[in-house]
Amino acid sequence: MIDEMLQALLRALSFGTPLLLACLGALVNERAGVVNLGVEGMMALGALTAFGVATETESLGLAVALSLVAGALAALLHGFVTLTLRANAYVSGLALTMLGLGVSGLLGNRYEGAILMEPAPELPFTVAAGVLAVGLWAFLYATRPGLVLRSVGENPAAADVLGVSVAGVRYLAVAVGGALAGLAGAFLSLAYRPAWTDGMTAGLGWIAVALVIFVGWSPPRAVLGSVFFGLLYYLQFRLQDQSRVPTELFAAMPYLLVVGVLALAGLRRTQGSAPASLGKPYHRGER
């Protein structure tokens, strides 16, 4: 019994690691007032970049580093379109998801079915995700730069009056968020499933976006939320082997719960903890 519980916890941590990394990235974006629905696409680009680099160079460290770069560059494209060109952030995010999935699927054809001979260990990713969550919480609530980031998400006009570069802070937050999404993708292709398969992100990016709302934009709660959803994924696979219920129903469990949780959050008005200027563009001199 104890062994089964320990195994369940370990698998929940494994399933929850990419969710936590992507969730923290989205949380950084939204704390700065930027909505980015392109997490799924950035994860896919990070996964392909990491797997391709690891396959060609046999360097896991370089693969992880370039997955961060790939995610950040994709996010900066979203930042340019929304912060500089003033396009709709929701439309841009959806376009980024489609672009990321399409590009990764096209360029990944050469690696389809390939397997890494020396996969990366999962533990360093999981530990790094936990450390990042604690570090992000400390950064947001115990440092002046963290206060600046939150002020840009709450009241960008006031931050601007105090001499803060609102666009600069938001661009930086977008880049960091994209890098973490790329890292989440790297975990999938280097450690969790050390192979390349088109569509291997399997909707995790969307769950990560919803998870930010579920945890109330709180890094510590993000840890608990990611483990919770990781446990759901584990139970999904365990129950499929022990039940006559159609497997599609079990596969939909995490997504159905996301919809239910968000609906409940709306009814209880828990979204009041969202940054006040989330999704609202800011341009100096405009009201």
Coordinates of N, CA and C in Angstrom, one line a residue, residues 43-60 62-64 66-67 107-119 182 185-191 193-197 200:
M43 N 5.5 25.5 -25.9 CA 6.0 24.2 -25.4 C 6.4 23.2 -26.5
A44 N 5.6 23.2 -27.6 CA 5.9 22.4 -28.7 C 7.2 22.8 -29.3
L45 N 7.4 24.1 -29.5 CA 8.7 24.5 -30.1 C 9.9 24.2 -29.1
G46 N 9.7 24.3 -27.8 CA 10.7 24.0 -26.9 C 11.0 22.5 -26.9
A47 N 10.0 21.7 -27.0 CA 10.2 20.2 -27.1 C 11.0 19.8 -28.3
L48 N 10.6 20.4 -29.5 CA 11.3 20.0 -30.7 C 12.7 20.5 -30.7
T49 N 12.9 21.7 -30.2 CA 14.3 22.3 -30.2 C 15.2 21.4 -29.3
A50 N 14.7 21.1 -28.1 CA 15.5 20.3 -27.2 C 15.8 18.9 -27.8
F51 N 14.8 18.3 -28.4 CA 15.0 16.9 -28.9 C 16.0 17.0 -30.1
G52 N 15.8 18.0 -31.0 CA 16.6 18.1 -32.2 C 18.1 18.3 -31.8
V53 N 18.3 19.3 -30.8 CA 19.7 19.6 -30.4 C 20.3 18.4 -29.7
A54 N 19.5 17.8 -28.9 CA 20.1 16.6 -28.1 C 20.4 15.5 -29.1
T55 N 19.6 15.3 -30.1 CA 19.9 14.2 -31.1 C 21.1 14.5 -32.0
E56 N 21.2 15.8 -32.4 CA 22.3 16.2 -33.3 C 23.7 16.4 -32.6
T57 N 23.6 16.9 -31.3 CA 24.9 17.2 -30.6 C 25.2 16.3 -29.4
E58 N 24.2 15.5 -29.0 CA 24.3 14.7 -27.8 C 24.7 15.5 -26.6
S59 N 24.3 16.7 -26.5 CA 24.5 17.6 -25.4 C 23.1 18.0 -24.8
L60 N 22.8 17.4 -23.6 CA 21.6 17.7 -23.0 C 21.5 19.1 -22.4
L62 N 23.0 21.8 -23.7 CA 22.8 22.7 -24.8 C 21.3 22.6 -25.3
A63 N 20.8 21.4 -25.3 CA 19.4 21.2 -25.7 C 18.5 22.0 -24.7
V64 N 18.7 21.9 -23.4 CA 17.9 22.6 -22.5 C 18.0 24.1 -22.7
L66 N 18.8 25.8 -25.3 CA 18.2 26.3 -26.6 C 16.7 26.2 -26.6
S67 N 16.2 25.3 -25.7 CA 14.7 25.2 -25.6 C 14.2 26.5 -24.9
L107 N 8.7 20.7 -39.0 CA 10.2 20.5 -38.8 C 10.5 19.2 -38.1
G108 N 9.6 18.7 -37.3 CA 9.8 17.5 -36.6 C 9.6 16.2 -37.4
N109 N 9.2 16.3 -38.6 CA 9.0 15.1 -39.4 C 10.2 14.2 -39.5
R110 N 11.4 14.8 -39.6 CA 12.6 14.1 -39.7 C 12.9 13.3 -38.4
Y111 N 12.4 13.7 -37.3 CA 12.6 13.0 -36.0 C 11.5 12.1 -35.6
E112 N 10.4 12.0 -36.4 CA 9.2 11.3 -36.0 C 9.6 9.8 -35.7
G113 N 9.3 9.4 -34.4 CA 9.6 8.0 -34.0 C 11.0 7.8 -33.5
A114 N 11.8 8.9 -33.6 CA 13.2 8.7 -33.0 C 13.2 8.7 -31.5
I115 N 14.2 8.1 -30.9 CA 14.2 7.9 -29.5 C 15.6 8.3 -29.0
L116 N 15.7 9.1 -27.9 CA 17.0 9.4 -27.3 C 17.6 8.2 -26.7
M117 N 18.9 7.9 -27.0 CA 19.6 6.8 -26.4 C 19.9 7.1 -24.9
E118 N 20.2 8.3 -24.6 CA 20.5 8.7 -23.2 C 19.6 9.8 -22.8
P119 N 18.4 9.5 -22.3 CA 17.4 10.5 -21.9 C 17.9 11.3 -20.6
G182 N 9.1 26.9 -22.9 CA 10.1 26.1 -23.7 C 10.7 25.0 -22.8
G185 N 8.5 22.1 -22.4 CA 8.5 21.3 -23.6 C 9.8 20.4 -23.6
A186 N 10.9 21.0 -23.1 CA 12.1 20.2 -23.1 C 12.0 19.0 -22.2
F187 N 11.3 19.2 -21.0 CA 11.1 18.1 -20.1 C 10.4 16.9 -20.8
L188 N 9.4 17.3 -21.6 CA 8.6 16.3 -22.3 C 9.4 15.4 -23.2
S189 N 10.3 16.1 -24.0 CA 11.0 15.4 -25.1 C 12.3 14.8 -24.7
L190 N 12.9 15.3 -23.6 CA 14.2 14.8 -23.1 C 14.1 13.8 -22.0
A191 N 13.1 14.0 -21.1 CA 13.0 13.2 -19.9 C 11.7 12.3 -19.8
R193 N 9.2 11.7 -21.9 CA 9.0 10.8 -23.1 C 10.1 11.1 -24.0
P194 N 11.3 10.5 -23.8 CA 12.5 10.9 -24.6 C 12.5 10.4 -26.0
A195 N 11.5 11.1 -26.7 CA 11.3 10.8 -28.2 C 10.6 12.0 -28.8
W196 N 10.5 12.0 -30.1 CA 9.7 13.1 -30.7 C 8.5 12.5 -31.3
T197 N 7.3 13.0 -31.0 CA 6.0 12.7 -31.5 C 5.3 14.0 -31.8
M200 N 3.0 16.0 -29.0 CA 3.3 15.4 -27.7 C 2.9 16.3 -26.5

